[in-house]
Amino acid sequence: SQAIKLEGLEVVGEERCGGDRFRAADAARVWEEATNALEVAEWTVDEGLFRYQVERYSRRLDDEAFRVVSEERKERPGWGLRPFRSPDASELAEHGYVRTVDGETVYYAPDMDVLLSDAFLRTHCFSVVAGREEHAGQVGLAFRPTADRSVPDCMGGLWLAARRRRRTSMEFRYVGLERDIDTSLLGGRVSFESVEDGLIIVDEWWIRTPVIGIQPIAGSARTREVVMGIDESGGSVLQLGRRGEVAAVDRPGSSIEGRVVEEMTYRPLEGATVRLAGTPYVARTGADGSFAIRGARAGNYGVSVHHPKLDRLGQDTVRTVVSLSGPTPDPLHILVPGIESVMTRRCARLTGEEPDPRWGILRGTVVDGGTGIPL
């Protein structure tokens, strides 16, 4: 071998994100912890160490209350699990995360390969943030596109447990879209969970994209694009198997419990059907009016209550809204009309004032005197 002398090498640093170097050093340390988790998760997938039983779902959300309108679910087995398969990181860096392909708008999510790539590091700035609310007790590494980015990109954060490296998650949303629409609800999330021997798997994920419609502009012949709804696709691991053993994974979801009682008297309504609108989740109330629905995902749901007694009172179905943001939301207390409350309101409408407590309600059935058949 022969030594070759190189002349005039010069290393130049480029300032792209601003901030002081001490905070940058903190971000580098958190980034190293996050990449360790991502690399282990990627290696676990590539080695095919586990067999998964996965539930995949798709649902439509409205654009105002973020309420679930419809939902479908399917269970599938398989080896390895990559919730998102992204294009090459350099391609995303050049063309962006939202593109038109064959006349359709395609939204790309950063997968583990992209997050670990030099291209992602080169095109994003990072900072350390403290977790609040749903991320309490965690430390976050926020990322955002560099100021020179001119294509649709993503911003978000990687979240790690501050004291115990167990659950890691990545969240993102889209920025810099050419469309004039609200992107705060568009994006995705991937959750990583530690399992046996320090291995890490993807155990839950989802991505949200807009349903675009055309709306006429009042007083003009022009139209504009508006968000008519949101499509959410995702999944979660139900069971995990290795070396012939199958162990259930804690399934993400909420248990909705509550009681259905009649107004005024607070008598329990037994045998009522309680359903999360647009989903397969349904339950029936017991003798004490209680019900429980398990496994629902976070989101805003319309809750409907139906009972034959409501039909007879001309009420059909009672509806309310519940917001699920954690595994154990507060119990629901659903009031439905009873004969007393219905007649009280009707009497008040007839007299134009509050009903006099000295007055009562006469109920009965008119029948044929000879046959006893109701008339």
Tab-separated table of C-alpha atoms in Angstrom:
chain	number	residue	atom	x	y	z
A	1	SER	CA	0.000	0.000	0.000
A	2	GLN	CA	1.104	3.562	-0.652
A	3	ALA	CA	0.157	6.671	1.251
A	4	ILE	CA	-1.591	9.387	-0.724
A	5	LYS	CA	-1.240	12.940	0.460
A	6	LEU	CA	-4.452	14.993	0.214
A	7	GLU	CA	-4.117	18.723	-0.188
A	8	GLY	CA	-6.481	21.493	0.873
A	9	LEU	CA	-9.197	19.620	2.760
A	10	GLU	CA	-11.553	22.011	4.553
A	11	VAL	CA	-14.523	21.116	6.801
A	12	VAL	CA	-17.305	23.716	6.812
A	13	GLY	CA	-20.294	23.765	9.168
A	14	GLU	CA	-23.619	25.176	7.984
A	15	GLU	CA	-26.013	26.917	10.382
A	16	ARG	CA	-29.570	25.846	9.496
A	17	CYS	CA	-31.679	25.809	12.654
A	18	GLY	CA	-30.382	28.494	15.022
A	19	GLY	CA	-30.461	28.127	18.803
A	20	ASP	CA	-27.607	27.816	21.285
A	21	ARG	CA	-25.165	24.924	21.275
A	22	PHE	CA	-26.093	23.735	24.777
A	23	ARG	CA	-29.679	23.062	23.744
A	24	ALA	CA	-28.389	21.445	20.575
A	25	ALA	CA	-26.275	19.094	22.698
A	26	ASP	CA	-29.379	18.147	24.741
A	27	ALA	CA	-31.252	17.425	21.520
A	28	ALA	CA	-28.377	15.249	20.308
A	29	ARG	CA	-28.486	13.170	23.491
A	30	VAL	CA	-32.253	12.632	23.252
A	31	TRP	CA	-31.894	11.850	19.551
A	32	GLU	CA	-29.375	9.139	20.392
A	33	GLU	CA	-31.831	7.533	22.842
A	34	ALA	CA	-34.655	7.732	20.289
A	35	THR	CA	-32.571	6.249	17.487
A	36	ASN	CA	-31.530	3.370	19.749
A	37	ALA	CA	-35.202	2.450	20.168
A	38	LEU	CA	-35.933	2.872	16.453
A	39	GLU	CA	-32.936	0.756	15.439
A	40	VAL	CA	-33.943	-2.080	17.780
A	41	ALA	CA	-37.524	-1.954	16.457
A	42	GLU	CA	-36.266	-2.018	12.859
A	43	TRP	CA	-33.919	-4.940	13.582
A	44	THR	CA	-36.759	-6.868	15.256
A	45	VAL	CA	-38.886	-6.474	12.112
A	46	ASP	CA	-36.074	-7.345	9.698
A	47	GLU	CA	-35.203	-10.522	11.626
A	48	GLY	CA	-38.841	-11.693	11.666
A	49	LEU	CA	-38.589	-12.708	15.318
A	50	PHE	CA	-42.290	-12.519	16.092
A	51	ARG	CA	-45.560	-13.687	14.627
A	52	TYR	CA	-48.284	-11.080	14.939
A	53	GLN	CA	-52.048	-11.186	15.128
A	54	VAL	CA	-52.976	-7.686	14.019
A	55	GLU	CA	-56.242	-5.807	13.907
A	56	ARG	CA	-56.375	-3.270	11.089
A	57	TYR	CA	-59.122	-0.687	10.872
A	58	SER	CA	-60.337	2.187	8.739
A	59	ARG	CA	-62.827	4.814	9.789
A	60	ARG	CA	-64.320	8.085	8.591
A	61	LEU	CA	-64.363	11.103	10.919
A	62	ASP	CA	-66.361	14.272	10.407
A	63	ASP	CA	-64.473	17.528	9.937
A	64	GLU	CA	-66.074	19.492	12.784
A	65	ALA	CA	-66.448	17.509	16.001
A	66	PHE	CA	-63.897	14.898	14.878
A	67	ARG	CA	-66.695	12.369	15.502
A	68	VAL	CA	-66.532	8.804	14.211
A	69	VAL	CA	-69.030	8.401	11.346
A	70	SER	CA	-68.204	4.846	10.227
A	71	GLU	CA	-65.660	2.168	11.089
A	72	GLU	CA	-64.528	-1.227	9.740
A	73	ARG	CA	-62.099	-3.743	11.294
A	74	LYS	CA	-60.253	-6.886	10.178
A	75	GLU	CA	-57.855	-9.251	11.935
A	76	ARG	CA	-54.841	-10.682	10.092
A	77	PRO	CA	-51.851	-12.841	11.044
A	78	GLY	CA	-48.324	-12.273	9.754
A	79	TRP	CA	-44.574	-12.216	10.344
A	80	GLY	CA	-42.898	-8.863	10.794
A	81	LEU	CA	-44.820	-5.623	11.031
A	82	ARG	CA	-44.153	-2.352	9.232
A	83	PRO	CA	-47.181	-0.077	9.614
A	84	PHE	CA	-45.880	2.424	7.050
A	85	ARG	CA	-43.717	1.737	4.010
A	86	SER	CA	-42.267	5.016	2.822
A	87	PRO	CA	-40.430	5.883	-0.385
A	88	ASP	CA	-36.688	6.396	-0.153
A	89	ALA	CA	-35.760	9.181	2.284
A	90	SER	CA	-33.850	11.137	-0.404
A	91	GLU	CA	-36.954	11.036	-2.632
A	92	LEU	CA	-39.113	12.447	0.168
A	93	ALA	CA	-36.516	15.117	0.874
A	94	GLU	CA	-36.581	16.197	-2.763
A	95	HIS	CA	-40.289	15.924	-3.637
A	96	GLY	CA	-42.035	16.157	-0.261
A	97	TYR	CA	-44.455	14.047	1.766
A	98	VAL	CA	-47.616	14.929	-0.179
A	99	ARG	CA	-47.633	14.447	-3.947
A	100	THR	CA	-49.991	13.909	-6.870
A	101	VAL	CA	-49.579	10.439	-8.377
A	102	ASP	CA	-51.727	9.383	-11.369
A	103	GLY	CA	-54.245	12.116	-10.609
A	104	GLU	CA	-54.583	11.221	-6.919
A	105	THR	CA	-53.145	12.992	-3.885
A	106	VAL	CA	-50.893	10.618	-1.931
A	107	TYR	CA	-49.891	11.293	1.686
A	108	TYR	CA	-46.664	9.613	2.818
A	109	ALA	CA	-45.709	8.861	6.411
A	110	PRO	CA	-42.098	8.708	7.645
A	111	ASP	CA	-41.250	5.093	8.488
A	112	MET	CA	-38.323	3.917	10.614
A	113	ASP	CA	-35.901	3.960	7.685
A	114	VAL	CA	-36.760	7.580	6.935
A	115	LEU	CA	-36.497	8.722	10.562
A	116	LEU	CA	-33.022	7.165	10.838
A	117	SER	CA	-31.773	8.569	7.529
A	118	ASP	CA	-29.249	11.333	6.939
A	119	ALA	CA	-31.728	12.959	4.558
A	120	PHE	CA	-34.277	13.398	7.392
A	121	LEU	CA	-31.601	14.855	9.686
A	122	ARG	CA	-30.425	17.205	6.965
A	123	THR	CA	-33.892	18.612	6.265
A	124	HIS	CA	-35.246	18.974	9.815
A	125	CYS	CA	-34.413	20.904	12.971
A	126	PHE	CA	-34.688	19.347	16.446
A	127	SER	CA	-35.335	20.601	19.973
A	128	VAL	CA	-36.082	19.055	23.379
A	129	VAL	CA	-39.555	19.627	24.829
A	130	ALA	CA	-41.199	18.541	28.086
A	131	GLY	CA	-44.274	16.325	27.899
A	132	ARG	CA	-47.688	17.649	28.967
A	133	GLU	CA	-51.129	16.109	29.301
A	134	GLU	CA	-51.058	12.806	27.378
A	135	HIS	CA	-47.223	12.908	27.332
A	136	ALA	CA	-46.761	13.671	31.025
A	137	GLY	CA	-43.637	11.993	32.394
A	138	GLN	CA	-42.054	11.820	28.950
A	139	VAL	CA	-39.387	13.839	27.193
A	140	GLY	CA	-39.942	14.798	23.578
A	141	LEU	CA	-37.656	15.513	20.667
A	142	ALA	CA	-39.610	17.877	18.435
A	143	PHE	CA	-38.740	18.098	14.751
A	144	ARG	CA	-39.739	20.607	12.089
A	145	PRO	CA	-38.636	21.296	8.501
A	146	THR	CA	-35.717	23.651	7.938
A	147	ALA	CA	-36.629	27.150	6.790
A	148	ASP	CA	-35.425	26.528	3.245
A	149	ARG	CA	-37.923	23.700	2.593
A	150	SER	CA	-40.314	24.530	-0.270
A	151	VAL	CA	-42.176	21.193	-0.589
A	152	PRO	CA	-44.893	19.643	1.619
A	153	ASP	CA	-43.230	18.221	4.713
A	154	CYS	CA	-44.024	16.989	8.208
A	155	MET	CA	-43.381	18.170	11.739
A	156	GLY	CA	-43.921	16.424	15.048
A	157	GLY	CA	-41.989	14.694	17.789
A	158	LEU	CA	-40.475	11.520	19.174
A	159	TRP	CA	-41.560	10.804	22.762
A	160	LEU	CA	-39.620	8.706	25.275
A	161	ALA	CA	-40.300	7.754	28.890
A	162	ALA	CA	-38.190	10.033	31.065
A	163	ARG	CA	-37.404	7.452	33.767
A	164	ARG	CA	-37.949	4.057	32.206
A	165	ARG	CA	-37.345	3.252	28.578
A	166	ARG	CA	-40.493	1.286	27.840
A	167	ARG	CA	-42.875	3.056	25.500
A	168	THR	CA	-41.723	5.287	22.666
A	169	SER	CA	-43.937	7.015	20.151
A	170	MET	CA	-43.639	9.173	17.058
A	171	GLU	CA	-46.280	11.701	16.067
A	172	PHE	CA	-46.378	13.976	13.052
A	173	ARG	CA	-48.615	16.284	11.035
A	174	TYR	CA	-48.321	17.750	7.566
A	175	VAL	CA	-47.131	21.298	6.889
A	176	GLY	CA	-46.487	23.343	3.757
A	177	LEU	CA	-49.347	21.864	1.752
A	178	GLU	CA	-50.270	23.660	-1.443
A	179	ARG	CA	-53.951	23.327	-0.586
A	180	ASP	CA	-55.562	26.009	1.542
A	181	ILE	CA	-56.936	23.617	4.168
A	182	ASP	CA	-56.519	23.133	7.898
A	183	THR	CA	-53.816	20.497	8.420
A	184	SER	CA	-53.849	20.421	12.239
A	185	LEU	CA	-55.856	17.179	12.244
A	186	LEU	CA	-53.904	15.499	9.425
A	187	GLY	CA	-50.920	13.290	10.209
A	188	GLY	CA	-50.165	10.104	12.059
A	189	ARG	CA	-48.765	8.260	15.040
A	190	VAL	CA	-46.662	5.148	15.652
A	191	SER	CA	-46.275	3.586	19.102
A	192	PHE	CA	-43.383	1.283	20.073
A	193	GLU	CA	-43.479	-1.119	23.023
A	194	SER	CA	-40.689	-3.013	24.807
A	195	VAL	CA	-41.226	-6.768	24.997
A	196	GLU	CA	-39.072	-9.724	26.073
A	197	ASP	CA	-35.248	-9.551	26.050
A	198	GLY	CA	-35.297	-5.799	25.515
A	199	LEU	CA	-36.728	-6.107	22.012
A	200	ILE	CA	-39.044	-3.394	20.731
A	201	ILE	CA	-42.046	-3.804	18.444
A	202	VAL	CA	-44.548	-1.509	16.766
A	203	ASP	CA	-47.799	-2.116	18.641
A	204	GLU	CA	-50.144	0.625	17.397
A	205	TRP	CA	-50.321	3.120	14.540
A	206	TRP	CA	-52.658	5.332	12.521
A	207	ILE	CA	-52.575	7.935	9.751
A	208	ARG	CA	-55.201	10.595	8.924
A	209	THR	CA	-55.775	12.118	5.492
A	210	PRO	CA	-58.453	14.571	4.302
A	211	VAL	CA	-61.565	13.929	2.240
A	212	ILE	CA	-61.666	16.934	-0.104
A	213	GLY	CA	-64.848	18.372	-1.589
A	214	ILE	CA	-65.712	21.339	-3.803
A	215	GLN	CA	-67.863	24.165	-2.412
A	216	PRO	CA	-69.259	27.130	-4.392
A	217	ILE	CA	-68.299	30.607	-3.209
A	218	ALA	CA	-71.387	32.698	-2.415
A	219	GLY	CA	-71.997	35.492	-4.907
A	220	SER	CA	-69.384	34.158	-7.295
A	221	ALA	CA	-69.047	31.591	-10.060
A	222	ARG	CA	-65.866	30.274	-8.468
A	223	THR	CA	-65.452	27.290	-6.171
A	224	ARG	CA	-63.037	26.337	-3.424
A	225	GLU	CA	-61.714	23.153	-1.847
A	226	VAL	CA	-62.958	22.251	1.639
A	227	VAL	CA	-62.352	19.341	3.999
A	228	MET	CA	-65.533	17.237	4.046
A	229	GLY	CA	-64.195	14.616	6.444
A	230	ILE	CA	-61.102	12.719	7.540
A	231	ASP	CA	-60.083	9.164	6.679
A	232	GLU	CA	-58.154	7.351	9.416
A	233	SER	CA	-56.384	4.031	8.798
A	234	GLY	CA	-54.402	2.153	11.407
A	235	GLY	CA	-53.995	-0.951	13.450
A	236	SER	CA	-52.787	-2.557	16.645
A	237	VAL	CA	-51.152	-5.805	17.763
A	238	LEU	CA	-53.577	-8.182	19.476
A	239	GLN	CA	-51.227	-11.135	20.040
A	240	LEU	CA	-47.521	-11.756	19.766
A	241	GLY	CA	-45.934	-15.184	19.325
A	242	ARG	CA	-42.332	-16.431	19.486
A	243	ARG	CA	-40.819	-19.894	19.721
A	244	GLY	CA	-44.260	-21.506	19.694
A	245	GLU	CA	-45.578	-19.368	22.525
A	246	VAL	CA	-48.414	-16.869	22.200
A	247	ALA	CA	-48.809	-14.004	24.627
A	248	ALA	CA	-51.449	-11.315	24.495
A	249	VAL	CA	-50.272	-7.732	24.156
A	250	ASP	CA	-52.046	-5.003	26.084
A	251	ARG	CA	-54.568	-3.881	23.521
A	252	PRO	CA	-54.917	-0.111	23.251
A	253	GLY	CA	-58.452	1.028	23.723
A	254	SER	CA	-60.963	2.342	26.176
A	255	SER	CA	-63.669	0.731	28.268
A	256	ILE	CA	-66.860	2.770	28.256
A	257	GLU	CA	-69.060	2.059	31.233
A	258	GLY	CA	-72.201	3.736	32.448
A	259	ARG	CA	-75.884	3.473	33.321
A	260	VAL	CA	-79.104	4.269	31.491
A	261	VAL	CA	-81.892	5.556	33.741
A	262	GLU	CA	-85.221	7.300	33.275
A	263	GLU	CA	-85.588	11.002	33.896
A	264	MET	CA	-87.197	12.228	37.097
A	265	THR	CA	-87.629	8.772	38.649
A	266	TYR	CA	-84.076	7.502	37.939
A	267	ARG	CA	-85.425	4.011	37.400
A	268	PRO	CA	-82.861	1.829	35.560
A	269	LEU	CA	-83.744	0.948	31.966
A	270	GLU	CA	-83.086	-2.751	31.446
A	271	GLY	CA	-82.570	-4.253	27.981
A	272	ALA	CA	-81.670	-0.994	26.234
A	273	THR	CA	-79.265	-1.180	23.281
A	274	VAL	CA	-76.282	1.180	23.598
A	275	ARG	CA	-74.234	1.652	20.421
A	276	LEU	CA	-71.291	3.771	19.286
A	277	ALA	CA	-72.694	5.217	16.068
A	278	GLY	CA	-71.054	4.028	12.863
A	279	THR	CA	-69.088	1.238	14.592
A	280	PRO	CA	-69.658	-2.409	15.534
A	281	TYR	CA	-69.411	-1.574	19.241
A	282	VAL	CA	-72.691	-2.358	21.009
A	283	ALA	CA	-73.885	-3.394	24.484
A	284	ARG	CA	-77.143	-4.060	26.315
A	285	THR	CA	-78.058	-2.738	29.721
A	286	GLY	CA	-78.541	-5.072	32.662
A	287	ALA	CA	-81.197	-5.066	35.360
A	288	ASP	CA	-79.539	-2.078	37.047
A	289	GLY	CA	-79.264	-0.154	33.748
A	290	SER	CA	-75.499	-0.621	33.557
A	291	PHE	CA	-73.527	-1.364	30.366
A	292	ALA	CA	-69.896	-1.707	29.268
A	293	ILE	CA	-68.277	-1.375	25.835
A	294	ARG	CA	-64.634	-2.445	25.602
A	295	GLY	CA	-61.835	-1.964	23.089
A	296	ALA	CA	-62.924	1.294	21.453
A	297	ARG	CA	-60.170	3.558	20.182
A	298	ALA	CA	-59.628	7.152	21.178
A	299	GLY	CA	-61.947	9.573	19.440
A	300	ASN	CA	-65.291	11.310	19.618
A	301	TYR	CA	-68.293	9.036	19.225
A	302	GLY	CA	-72.013	9.505	18.942
A	303	VAL	CA	-73.735	7.243	21.480
A	304	SER	CA	-77.265	6.065	20.714
A	305	VAL	CA	-79.678	4.385	23.138
A	306	HIS	CA	-82.707	2.490	21.890
A	307	HIS	CA	-85.475	0.684	23.764
A	308	PRO	CA	-89.013	-0.377	22.793
A	309	LYS	CA	-90.328	1.818	25.600
A	310	LEU	CA	-88.901	4.859	23.785
A	311	ASP	CA	-90.863	3.891	20.660
A	312	ARG	CA	-94.083	3.880	22.633
A	313	LEU	CA	-93.316	7.347	23.958
A	314	GLY	CA	-92.588	8.632	20.444
A	315	GLN	CA	-88.914	9.234	21.256
A	316	ASP	CA	-87.326	6.536	19.046
A	317	THR	CA	-83.615	6.935	19.976
A	318	VAL	CA	-81.757	9.002	22.549
A	319	ARG	CA	-78.389	10.328	21.389
A	320	THR	CA	-75.405	11.841	23.147
A	321	VAL	CA	-71.673	12.318	22.468
A	322	VAL	CA	-68.700	10.867	24.330
A	323	SER	CA	-65.030	11.769	23.949
A	324	LEU	CA	-62.528	8.948	24.552
A	325	SER	CA	-59.002	10.119	25.260
A	326	GLY	CA	-57.762	7.481	27.709
A	327	PRO	CA	-58.287	3.878	28.787
A	328	THR	CA	-60.706	4.732	31.623
A	329	PRO	CA	-63.006	7.665	30.813
A	330	ASP	CA	-65.549	8.834	33.362
A	331	PRO	CA	-68.687	6.656	33.518
A	332	LEU	CA	-71.571	7.816	31.344
A	333	HIS	CA	-74.858	8.674	33.001
A	334	ILE	CA	-77.487	8.644	30.255
A	335	LEU	CA	-80.967	9.946	31.001
A	336	VAL	CA	-83.824	8.779	28.794
A	337	PRO	CA	-87.431	9.954	28.857
A	338	GLY	CA	-89.907	8.129	31.086
A	339	ILE	CA	-93.687	8.401	31.070
A	340	GLU	CA	-93.549	10.906	33.941
A	341	SER	CA	-91.078	13.281	32.270
A	342	VAL	CA	-92.803	13.048	28.880
A	343	MET	CA	-96.252	13.835	30.265
A	344	THR	CA	-94.871	16.588	32.503
A	345	ARG	CA	-93.367	18.364	29.498
A	346	ARG	CA	-96.529	17.901	27.439
A	347	CYS	CA	-98.756	19.283	30.200
A	348	ALA	CA	-96.443	22.263	30.568
A	349	ARG	CA	-96.753	23.006	26.850
A	350	LEU	CA	-100.545	22.803	27.016
A	351	THR	CA	-100.909	25.226	29.923
A	352	GLY	CA	-97.978	27.472	29.053
A	353	GLU	CA	-96.611	27.213	32.568
A	354	GLU	CA	-95.024	24.758	34.951
A	355	PRO	CA	-97.456	21.928	35.792
A	356	ASP	CA	-99.306	22.221	39.102
A	357	PRO	CA	-98.115	19.416	41.420
A	358	ARG	CA	-101.724	19.007	42.640
A	359	TRP	CA	-102.720	17.818	39.185
A	360	GLY	CA	-102.028	14.313	37.959
A	361	ILE	CA	-102.078	12.278	34.767
A	362	LEU	CA	-104.856	9.812	33.915
A	363	ARG	CA	-103.706	6.854	31.815
A	364	GLY	CA	-105.708	3.955	30.490
A	365	THR	CA	-106.821	1.871	27.519
A	366	VAL	CA	-110.179	2.069	25.756
A	367	VAL	CA	-111.545	-1.385	24.846
A	368	ASP	CA	-114.664	-2.772	23.209
A	369	GLY	CA	-117.189	-3.640	25.914
A	370	GLY	CA	-118.172	-6.904	24.294
A	371	THR	CA	-114.902	-8.298	23.023
A	372	GLY	CA	-112.326	-6.526	25.136
A	373	ILE	CA	-110.366	-5.615	22.006
A	374	PRO	CA	-108.553	-2.281	22.357
A	375	LEU	CA	-110.117	0.522	20.335
